[in-house]
Amino acid sequence: MGGCAGSQRRLSDSEGEETDPAPRPPLQDRQGAHWKNAVGFWLLGLCNNFSYVVMLSAAHDILSHQRAPGNQSHVDPDPTPTPHNSSSRFDCNSVSTAAVLLADILPTLIIKLLAPLGLHLLPYSPRVLTSGICAAGSFILVAFSHSVGTSLCGVVLASISSGLGEVTFLSLTSFYPSYFLLLTSPGSQDLGGEEEAEIAAQQPLINSQATELKPGSSSHLSLRERWTVFKGLLHYIVPLVLVYFAEYFINQGLFELLFFRNTFLSHAQQYRWYQMLYQAGVFASRSSLRCCHIRHTWALALLQCLNLAFLLADVWLSFLPSIYLVFVIILYEGLLGGAAYVNTFHNIALETSDEHREFAMATACISDTLGISLSGLLALPLHDFLCRLS
C-alpha cells in the first residue's frame, strides 16, 4: 500500500484523490536554475548571430576587396574614399552590398523552409555541432580569401551556421517554458505549470535526447494540424516579415548610399558605424523583454516602414545635414527590429499549446528570413538604378 502511494506522484483529476506532494527544492534554487537557463539561451543567441552579423558589417569591405601592400586584411587603412563610379553622386561599389546579404540569407531561407518538414527528427547535439563548424569555417575562408567569390563562399557558411542554429535554439525553447515566463513575471508561480517548469529547469540546454524532454513533441503532428497552427501564426508572421523587409532594405540597400562627404569618416568607416549602431539597437531591444512587452507587433512594422520611407527620401533628396542624425535614426531602427523579433516569439511561446509550441517556433522563424530575402532581391536593382544617376 505504502509502495503504491510512493510510486504515484500525480493522480488523475477524475479520481479527485489527494496525496502528499513530493518534496520540492527551495524556491530560491528553482529560480536560480531558471536564471541559468535564461542566461544560457542569451549566450546561445549571441554566439549564433555573431558570424552572420560580422559578415553583413564587413559587406562593403568584402565587395571593395582593397588590400594595401603588406596588409592582409580586407580593410583599407587609407581613410580617403575611392569612388567606384565617378559619374554618380554616390560612391558606389560595382556590386551592391545586397549581394552579400543574399549570400548570407538564402541558405538560411532554405534551411528554415525545410526545417518544419523533418529537422525535428535530427537530435539537437549534431545540429549545434554542425552550426559551430560552419561558423568557424566561414571566418577562416573569408580571412584567407583572395577574391570576392571565395569570400562569398565564406558568407554562405556563416548563413548555414546562423540559420541552422536559430531554428534549433528557438525550437529548443519549447522545452523550457519557464524561460519565457521568467523574463516577464518571475515572481508569479502558476500551480499548473510549476512542476513542468521545474523539470525543464533541471535539463541541460544541449542534449541529444532533447526530443524526449516532454511528450508534446511536434514529430507526431499531422499535416492538417501543422497547417492549422501555421494559419494561426500569420498575424505574427506578417508583421515580422514587414519589419525585416524594411530594416534590411535600409541596411543593405541604403546604407551604402547614405554617404556624407563633409565628415572625417571614410565611406567604409561610415558603413561600419551604421552597421554597429543598428546591431547595438537590436542587441539592446532583444535583451529588454523583461522591461518592455509589446503585444501588438504590427505597430512596430508600421514604424519600421516609415523609417524606410524617410531614409529612402533622404537618399533621393539629400536633405539631412549631418551624419549624426542618420546615426540616431539607425539606432532607432535597430531598437524596433529587435523588439519586433523578441516580442513575436515571446507571444507565440505564451499563446501556443505545449504540443504545438516546438513546431510553431520553428515555423515562425521563417518570417525574418523571408523579409530579408525579399529586401535583398529588391535592393540590387535599386542600387544599380541610383548609382547610374549623375
JSON list of N, CA, C and O in Angstrom, two decimals, residues 135-173:
[
{"chain": "A", "resi": 135, "resn": "ALA", "atom": "N", "xyz": [30.34, 28.01, -38.66]},
{"chain": "A", "resi": 135, "resn": "ALA", "atom": "CA", "xyz": [30.71, 29.36, -38.23]},
{"chain": "A", "resi": 135, "resn": "ALA", "atom": "C", "xyz": [32.23, 29.54, -38.25]},
{"chain": "A", "resi": 135, "resn": "ALA", "atom": "O", "xyz": [32.75, 30.54, -38.76]},
{"chain": "A", "resi": 136, "resn": "ALA", "atom": "N", "xyz": [32.95, 28.55, -37.71]},
{"chain": "A", "resi": 136, "resn": "ALA", "atom": "CA", "xyz": [34.41, 28.64, -37.70]},
{"chain": "A", "resi": 136, "resn": "ALA", "atom": "C", "xyz": [34.96, 28.62, -39.13]},
{"chain": "A", "resi": 136, "resn": "ALA", "atom": "O", "xyz": [35.87, 29.39, -39.47]},
{"chain": "A", "resi": 137, "resn": "GLY", "atom": "N", "xyz": [34.39, 27.76, -39.98]},
{"chain": "A", "resi": 137, "resn": "GLY", "atom": "CA", "xyz": [34.84, 27.69, -41.36]},
{"chain": "A", "resi": 137, "resn": "GLY", "atom": "C", "xyz": [34.61, 28.98, -42.13]},
{"chain": "A", "resi": 137, "resn": "GLY", "atom": "O", "xyz": [35.41, 29.36, -42.99]},
{"chain": "A", "resi": 138, "resn": "SER", "atom": "N", "xyz": [33.52, 29.69, -41.81]},
{"chain": "A", "resi": 138, "resn": "SER", "atom": "CA", "xyz": [33.24, 30.94, -42.51]},
{"chain": "A", "resi": 138, "resn": "SER", "atom": "C", "xyz": [34.30, 31.99, -42.24]},
{"chain": "A", "resi": 138, "resn": "SER", "atom": "O", "xyz": [34.75, 32.69, -43.17]},
{"chain": "A", "resi": 139, "resn": "PHE", "atom": "N", "xyz": [34.74, 32.10, -41.00]},
{"chain": "A", "resi": 139, "resn": "PHE", "atom": "CA", "xyz": [35.77, 33.09, -40.66]},
{"chain": "A", "resi": 139, "resn": "PHE", "atom": "C", "xyz": [37.11, 32.73, -41.31]},
{"chain": "A", "resi": 139, "resn": "PHE", "atom": "O", "xyz": [37.82, 33.60, -41.82]},
{"chain": "A", "resi": 140, "resn": "ILE", "atom": "N", "xyz": [37.44, 31.46, -41.31]},
{"chain": "A", "resi": 140, "resn": "ILE", "atom": "CA", "xyz": [38.71, 31.03, -41.90]},
{"chain": "A", "resi": 140, "resn": "ILE", "atom": "C", "xyz": [38.72, 31.30, -43.40]},
{"chain": "A", "resi": 140, "resn": "ILE", "atom": "O", "xyz": [39.69, 31.81, -43.96]},
{"chain": "A", "resi": 141, "resn": "LEU", "atom": "N", "xyz": [37.61, 30.98, -44.06]},
{"chain": "A", "resi": 141, "resn": "LEU", "atom": "CA", "xyz": [37.55, 31.14, -45.51]},
{"chain": "A", "resi": 141, "resn": "LEU", "atom": "C", "xyz": [37.62, 32.62, -45.92]},
{"chain": "A", "resi": 141, "resn": "LEU", "atom": "O", "xyz": [38.35, 32.99, -46.85]},
{"chain": "A", "resi": 142, "resn": "VAL", "atom": "N", "xyz": [36.89, 33.48, -45.21]},
{"chain": "A", "resi": 142, "resn": "VAL", "atom": "CA", "xyz": [36.91, 34.90, -45.53]},
{"chain": "A", "resi": 142, "resn": "VAL", "atom": "C", "xyz": [38.26, 35.52, -45.21]},
{"chain": "A", "resi": 142, "resn": "VAL", "atom": "O", "xyz": [38.79, 36.35, -45.95]},
{"chain": "A", "resi": 143, "resn": "ALA", "atom": "N", "xyz": [38.86, 35.10, -44.09]},
{"chain": "A", "resi": 143, "resn": "ALA", "atom": "CA", "xyz": [40.13, 35.69, -43.66]},
{"chain": "A", "resi": 143, "resn": "ALA", "atom": "C", "xyz": [41.25, 35.42, -44.64]},
{"chain": "A", "resi": 143, "resn": "ALA", "atom": "O", "xyz": [42.13, 36.26, -44.85]},
{"chain": "A", "resi": 144, "resn": "PHE", "atom": "N", "xyz": [41.26, 34.23, -45.26]},
{"chain": "A", "resi": 144, "resn": "PHE", "atom": "CA", "xyz": [42.37, 33.85, -46.13]},
{"chain": "A", "resi": 144, "resn": "PHE", "atom": "C", "xyz": [42.02, 33.91, -47.61]},
{"chain": "A", "resi": 144, "resn": "PHE", "atom": "O", "xyz": [42.80, 33.46, -48.44]},
{"chain": "A", "resi": 145, "resn": "SER", "atom": "N", "xyz": [40.86, 34.46, -47.95]},
{"chain": "A", "resi": 145, "resn": "SER", "atom": "CA", "xyz": [40.46, 34.51, -49.35]},
{"chain": "A", "resi": 145, "resn": "SER", "atom": "C", "xyz": [41.19, 35.64, -50.08]},
{"chain": "A", "resi": 145, "resn": "SER", "atom": "O", "xyz": [41.59, 36.64, -49.48]},
{"chain": "A", "resi": 146, "resn": "HIS", "atom": "N", "xyz": [41.34, 35.48, -51.39]},
{"chain": "A", "resi": 146, "resn": "HIS", "atom": "CA", "xyz": [41.97, 36.49, -52.23]},
{"chain": "A", "resi": 146, "resn": "HIS", "atom": "C", "xyz": [41.05, 36.95, -53.35]},
{"chain": "A", "resi": 146, "resn": "HIS", "atom": "O", "xyz": [41.50, 37.59, -54.29]},
{"chain": "A", "resi": 147, "resn": "SER", "atom": "N", "xyz": [39.77, 36.60, -53.24]},
{"chain": "A", "resi": 147, "resn": "SER", "atom": "CA", "xyz": [38.80, 37.02, -54.25]},
{"chain": "A", "resi": 147, "resn": "SER", "atom": "C", "xyz": [37.45, 37.20, -53.59]},
{"chain": "A", "resi": 147, "resn": "SER", "atom": "O", "xyz": [37.16, 36.62, -52.53]},
{"chain": "A", "resi": 148, "resn": "VAL", "atom": "N", "xyz": [36.61, 38.00, -54.24]},
{"chain": "A", "resi": 148, "resn": "VAL", "atom": "CA", "xyz": [35.27, 38.22, -53.72]},
{"chain": "A", "resi": 148, "resn": "VAL", "atom": "C", "xyz": [34.47, 36.92, -53.72]},
{"chain": "A", "resi": 148, "resn": "VAL", "atom": "O", "xyz": [33.71, 36.63, -52.79]},
{"chain": "A", "resi": 149, "resn": "GLY", "atom": "N", "xyz": [34.65, 36.09, -54.76]},
{"chain": "A", "resi": 149, "resn": "GLY", "atom": "CA", "xyz": [33.90, 34.84, -54.85]},
{"chain": "A", "resi": 149, "resn": "GLY", "atom": "C", "xyz": [34.18, 33.91, -53.68]},
{"chain": "A", "resi": 149, "resn": "GLY", "atom": "O", "xyz": [33.26, 33.32, -53.11]},
{"chain": "A", "resi": 150, "resn": "THR", "atom": "N", "xyz": [35.47, 33.79, -53.32]},
{"chain": "A", "resi": 150, "resn": "THR", "atom": "CA", "xyz": [35.83, 32.94, -52.18]},
{"chain": "A", "resi": 150, "resn": "THR", "atom": "C", "xyz": [35.26, 33.50, -50.89]},
{"chain": "A", "resi": 150, "resn": "THR", "atom": "O", "xyz": [34.77, 32.75, -50.02]},
{"chain": "A", "resi": 151, "resn": "SER", "atom": "N", "xyz": [35.29, 34.82, -50.75]},
{"chain": "A", "resi": 151, "resn": "SER", "atom": "CA", "xyz": [34.73, 35.44, -49.55]},
{"chain": "A", "resi": 151, "resn": "SER", "atom": "C", "xyz": [33.23, 35.18, -49.45]},
{"chain": "A", "resi": 151, "resn": "SER", "atom": "O", "xyz": [32.70, 34.92, -48.36]},
{"chain": "A", "resi": 152, "resn": "LEU", "atom": "N", "xyz": [32.53, 35.23, -50.59]},
{"chain": "A", "resi": 152, "resn": "LEU", "atom": "CA", "xyz": [31.10, 34.97, -50.56]},
{"chain": "A", "resi": 152, "resn": "LEU", "atom": "C", "xyz": [30.80, 33.52, -50.18]},
{"chain": "A", "resi": 152, "resn": "LEU", "atom": "O", "xyz": [29.76, 33.24, -49.56]},
{"chain": "A", "resi": 153, "resn": "CYS", "atom": "N", "xyz": [31.70, 32.59, -50.53]},
{"chain": "A", "resi": 153, "resn": "CYS", "atom": "CA", "xyz": [31.53, 31.21, -50.07]},
{"chain": "A", "resi": 153, "resn": "CYS", "atom": "C", "xyz": [31.61, 31.14, -48.54]},
{"chain": "A", "resi": 153, "resn": "CYS", "atom": "O", "xyz": [30.88, 30.38, -47.89]},
{"chain": "A", "resi": 154, "resn": "GLY", "atom": "N", "xyz": [32.53, 31.93, -47.96]},
{"chain": "A", "resi": 154, "resn": "GLY", "atom": "CA", "xyz": [32.59, 32.01, -46.51]},
{"chain": "A", "resi": 154, "resn": "GLY", "atom": "C", "xyz": [31.33, 32.59, -45.91]},
{"chain": "A", "resi": 154, "resn": "GLY", "atom": "O", "xyz": [30.86, 32.16, -44.85]},
{"chain": "A", "resi": 155, "resn": "VAL", "atom": "N", "xyz": [30.75, 33.58, -46.59]},
{"chain": "A", "resi": 155, "resn": "VAL", "atom": "CA", "xyz": [29.49, 34.16, -46.14]},
{"chain": "A", "resi": 155, "resn": "VAL", "atom": "C", "xyz": [28.37, 33.12, -46.16]},
{"chain": "A", "resi": 155, "resn": "VAL", "atom": "O", "xyz": [27.52, 33.08, -45.27]},
{"chain": "A", "resi": 156, "resn": "VAL", "atom": "N", "xyz": [28.38, 32.25, -47.17]},
{"chain": "A", "resi": 156, "resn": "VAL", "atom": "CA", "xyz": [27.37, 31.19, -47.25]},
{"chain": "A", "resi": 156, "resn": "VAL", "atom": "C", "xyz": [27.49, 30.25, -46.05]},
{"chain": "A", "resi": 156, "resn": "VAL", "atom": "O", "xyz": [26.49, 29.83, -45.47]},
{"chain": "A", "resi": 157, "resn": "LEU", "atom": "N", "xyz": [28.72, 29.91, -45.66]},
{"chain": "A", "resi": 157, "resn": "LEU", "atom": "CA", "xyz": [28.91, 29.06, -44.48]},
{"chain": "A", "resi": 157, "resn": "LEU", "atom": "C", "xyz": [28.37, 29.74, -43.23]},
{"chain": "A", "resi": 157, "resn": "LEU", "atom": "O", "xyz": [27.77, 29.09, -42.37]},
{"chain": "A", "resi": 158, "resn": "ALA", "atom": "N", "xyz": [28.59, 31.05, -43.12]},
{"chain": "A", "resi": 158, "resn": "ALA", "atom": "CA", "xyz": [28.04, 31.79, -41.97]},
{"chain": "A", "resi": 158, "resn": "ALA", "atom": "C", "xyz": [26.52, 31.73, -41.97]},
{"chain": "A", "resi": 158, "resn": "ALA", "atom": "O", "xyz": [25.88, 31.62, -40.92]},
{"chain": "A", "resi": 159, "resn": "SER", "atom": "N", "xyz": [25.92, 31.79, -43.16]},
{"chain": "A", "resi": 159, "resn": "SER", "atom": "CA", "xyz": [24.47, 31.71, -43.27]},
{"chain": "A", "resi": 159, "resn": "SER", "atom": "C", "xyz": [23.95, 30.35, -42.83]},
{"chain": "A", "resi": 159, "resn": "SER", "atom": "O", "xyz": [22.94, 30.25, -42.13]},
{"chain": "A", "resi": 160, "resn": "ILE", "atom": "N", "xyz": [24.63, 29.28, -43.25]},
{"chain": "A", "resi": 160, "resn": "ILE", "atom": "CA", "xyz": [24.23, 27.93, -42.84]},
{"chain": "A", "resi": 160, "resn": "ILE", "atom": "C", "xyz": [24.30, 27.80, -41.32]},
{"chain": "A", "resi": 160, "resn": "ILE", "atom": "O", "xyz": [23.40, 27.26, -40.67]},
{"chain": "A", "resi": 161, "resn": "SER", "atom": "N", "xyz": [25.38, 28.33, -40.74]},
{"chain": "A", "resi": 161, "resn": "SER", "atom": "CA", "xyz": [25.55, 28.27, -39.29]},
{"chain": "A", "resi": 161, "resn": "SER", "atom": "C", "xyz": [24.43, 29.02, -38.58]},
{"chain": "A", "resi": 161, "resn": "SER", "atom": "O", "xyz": [23.81, 28.49, -37.64]},
{"chain": "A", "resi": 162, "resn": "SER", "atom": "N", "xyz": [24.16, 30.24, -39.01]},
{"chain": "A", "resi": 162, "resn": "SER", "atom": "CA", "xyz": [23.15, 31.05, -38.35]},
{"chain": "A", "resi": 162, "resn": "SER", "atom": "C", "xyz": [21.75, 30.48, -38.52]},
{"chain": "A", "resi": 162, "resn": "SER", "atom": "O", "xyz": [20.98, 30.42, -37.56]},
{"chain": "A", "resi": 163, "resn": "GLY", "atom": "N", "xyz": [21.42, 30.05, -39.73]},
{"chain": "A", "resi": 163, "resn": "GLY", "atom": "CA", "xyz": [20.08, 29.51, -39.97]},
{"chain": "A", "resi": 163, "resn": "GLY", "atom": "C", "xyz": [19.81, 28.24, -39.21]},
{"chain": "A", "resi": 163, "resn": "GLY", "atom": "O", "xyz": [18.76, 28.09, -38.57]},
{"chain": "A", "resi": 164, "resn": "LEU", "atom": "N", "xyz": [20.76, 27.31, -39.25]},
{"chain": "A", "resi": 164, "resn": "LEU", "atom": "CA", "xyz": [20.58, 26.05, -38.51]},
{"chain": "A", "resi": 164, "resn": "LEU", "atom": "C", "xyz": [20.55, 26.30, -37.01]},
{"chain": "A", "resi": 164, "resn": "LEU", "atom": "O", "xyz": [19.75, 25.71, -36.28]},
{"chain": "A", "resi": 165, "resn": "GLY", "atom": "N", "xyz": [21.41, 27.20, -36.54]},
{"chain": "A", "resi": 165, "resn": "GLY", "atom": "CA", "xyz": [21.42, 27.49, -35.11]},
{"chain": "A", "resi": 165, "resn": "GLY", "atom": "C", "xyz": [20.15, 28.16, -34.64]},
{"chain": "A", "resi": 165, "resn": "GLY", "atom": "O", "xyz": [19.61, 27.82, -33.57]},
{"chain": "A", "resi": 166, "resn": "GLU", "atom": "N", "xyz": [19.64, 29.10, -35.42]},
{"chain": "A", "resi": 166, "resn": "GLU", "atom": "CA", "xyz": [18.43, 29.83, -34.99]},
{"chain": "A", "resi": 166, "resn": "GLU", "atom": "C", "xyz": [17.23, 28.90, -34.88]},
{"chain": "A", "resi": 166, "resn": "GLU", "atom": "O", "xyz": [16.52, 28.92, -33.87]},
{"chain": "A", "resi": 167, "resn": "VAL", "atom": "N", "xyz": [16.99, 28.09, -35.90]},
{"chain": "A", "resi": 167, "resn": "VAL", "atom": "CA", "xyz": [15.83, 27.21, -35.85]},
{"chain": "A", "resi": 167, "resn": "VAL", "atom": "C", "xyz": [16.00, 26.16, -34.76]},
{"chain": "A", "resi": 167, "resn": "VAL", "atom": "O", "xyz": [15.03, 25.73, -34.13]},
{"chain": "A", "resi": 168, "resn": "THR", "atom": "N", "xyz": [17.24, 25.77, -34.48]},
{"chain": "A", "resi": 168, "resn": "THR", "atom": "CA", "xyz": [17.50, 24.78, -33.42]},
{"chain": "A", "resi": 168, "resn": "THR", "atom": "C", "xyz": [17.24, 25.36, -32.04]},
{"chain": "A", "resi": 168, "resn": "THR", "atom": "O", "xyz": [16.53, 24.77, -31.22]},
{"chain": "A", "resi": 169, "resn": "PHE", "atom": "N", "xyz": [17.78, 26.54, -31.77]},
{"chain": "A", "resi": 169, "resn": "PHE", "atom": "CA", "xyz": [17.66, 27.11, -30.43]},
{"chain": "A", "resi": 169, "resn": "PHE", "atom": "C", "xyz": [16.25, 27.61, -30.15]},
{"chain": "A", "resi": 169, "resn": "PHE", "atom": "O", "xyz": [15.77, 27.52, -29.01]},
{"chain": "A", "resi": 170, "resn": "LEU", "atom": "N", "xyz": [15.57, 28.15, -31.17]},
{"chain": "A", "resi": 170, "resn": "LEU", "atom": "CA", "xyz": [14.18, 28.56, -30.95]},
{"chain": "A", "resi": 170, "resn": "LEU", "atom": "C", "xyz": [13.29, 27.35, -30.67]},
{"chain": "A", "resi": 170, "resn": "LEU", "atom": "O", "xyz": [12.40, 27.41, -29.82]},
{"chain": "A", "resi": 171, "resn": "SER", "atom": "N", "xyz": [13.52, 26.26, -31.38]},
{"chain": "A", "resi": 171, "resn": "SER", "atom": "CA", "xyz": [12.75, 25.04, -31.11]},
{"chain": "A", "resi": 171, "resn": "SER", "atom": "C", "xyz": [13.06, 24.51, -29.72]},
{"chain": "A", "resi": 171, "resn": "SER", "atom": "O", "xyz": [12.18, 24.00, -29.02]},
{"chain": "A", "resi": 172, "resn": "LEU", "atom": "N", "xyz": [14.30, 24.64, -29.31]},
{"chain": "A", "resi": 172, "resn": "LEU", "atom": "CA", "xyz": [14.71, 24.14, -28.00]},
{"chain": "A", "resi": 172, "resn": "LEU", "atom": "C", "xyz": [14.03, 24.87, -26.86]},
{"chain": "A", "resi": 172, "resn": "LEU", "atom": "O", "xyz": [13.79, 24.31, -25.80]},
{"chain": "A", "resi": 173, "resn": "THR", "atom": "N", "xyz": [13.67, 26.15, -27.07]},
{"chain": "A", "resi": 173, "resn": "THR", "atom": "CA", "xyz": [13.00, 26.89, -26.00]},
{"chain": "A", "resi": 173, "resn": "THR", "atom": "C", "xyz": [11.64, 26.30, -25.67]},
{"chain": "A", "resi": 173, "resn": "THR", "atom": "O", "xyz": [11.10, 26.56, -24.59]}
]
